[in-house]
Amino acid sequence: MITKKSREEIKLMKIAGDIVAQVHRAMKDAVKPGVSTKELDEIAYEIIKSNKAVPTFLGYRGFPASICASINDEVVHGIPSDKRILKEGDIIAVDVGATFHGLVGDSAWTYAVGEISEDNKRLMEGTEKALMAAIEKMVAGNTLNDVGGAVEDVAKEYRLGIVRQYGGHGVGRNMHEEPFVFNYRAGDTTILKPGMTIAIEPMLNLGCDDVYEHADGWTVSTLDKCASAHFEHTILVTEAEPVILTKLAQK
Ligand code: MG
Ligand code: MG
């Protein structure tokens, strides 16, 4: 069942989303050559805690950290480590969730480490554009097929592979709620309605669509070792324009 959120729940999700956005603002400054993904995780943990929220990922099905940090060919769910040091030319996807008074904000962003290749620039630009095109379709009356189709069209324009085993999801009292959101035209006729809150998260690849899970039970990488990017926002469907809940609040 897809739940519609109350005004009070949406208020709390906006606060959770603002905390997540604060983490991303800090990541933008912190990501540079020589920094470990463990250090990034510690920064995220401190920001979430100092805002009196709970790191949603920490302990989720046993996940050991507050962020997922996925470098280059890693797609999602990379585990932060003091042994994973960022180097010039890498790209890193940071995914983070914060729970505030029981409500979740979920957002991912991919960052360039120093100067990156033209291909990686195309990958990042295309994936961010795919997210924004999908968000534009998050209008009451549209279907999830319209949303996935928007991602598919931008992926094609940028000549990028689409990760198909993972996708967006309802979010609110739980990090993962119904519906699942495909990042391509999967024929899903679910109609968007005001009050639905859904995380949209295209994962696009420089190479083929296929991915595999590492022996650690978490990290997902591309099968062909090509780089992958991930961008995500939590969105509220309204009677009018879609609202991005994981943006910095206007104070
Ligand atoms: Mg996420
Ligand atoms: Mg998500």
mmCIF file of C-alpha atoms and ligand atoms in Angstrom, residues 57 95-96 106-108 201 230 232, ligand 1:
data_model
loop_
_atom_site.group_PDB
_atom_site.id
_atom_site.type_symbol
_atom_site.label_atom_id
_atom_site.label_comp_id
_atom_site.label_asym_id
_atom_site.label_seq_id
_atom_site.Cartn_x
_atom_site.Cartn_y
_atom_site.Cartn_z
ATOM 1 C CA PHE A 57 21.471 3.640 7.540
ATOM 2 C CA ASP A 95 24.083 8.218 -0.067
ATOM 3 C CA VAL A 96 22.730 9.348 3.296
ATOM 4 C CA ASP A 106 17.003 10.022 1.804
ATOM 5 C CA SER A 107 19.358 11.607 -0.749
ATOM 6 C CA ALA A 108 22.459 10.660 -2.734
ATOM 7 C CA GLU A 201 17.293 7.680 -7.587
ATOM 8 C CA HIS A 230 23.963 7.942 -8.372
ATOM 9 C CA GLU A 232 18.728 10.904 -5.375
HETATM 10 MG MG MG B 1 19.530 6.814 -0.566
#
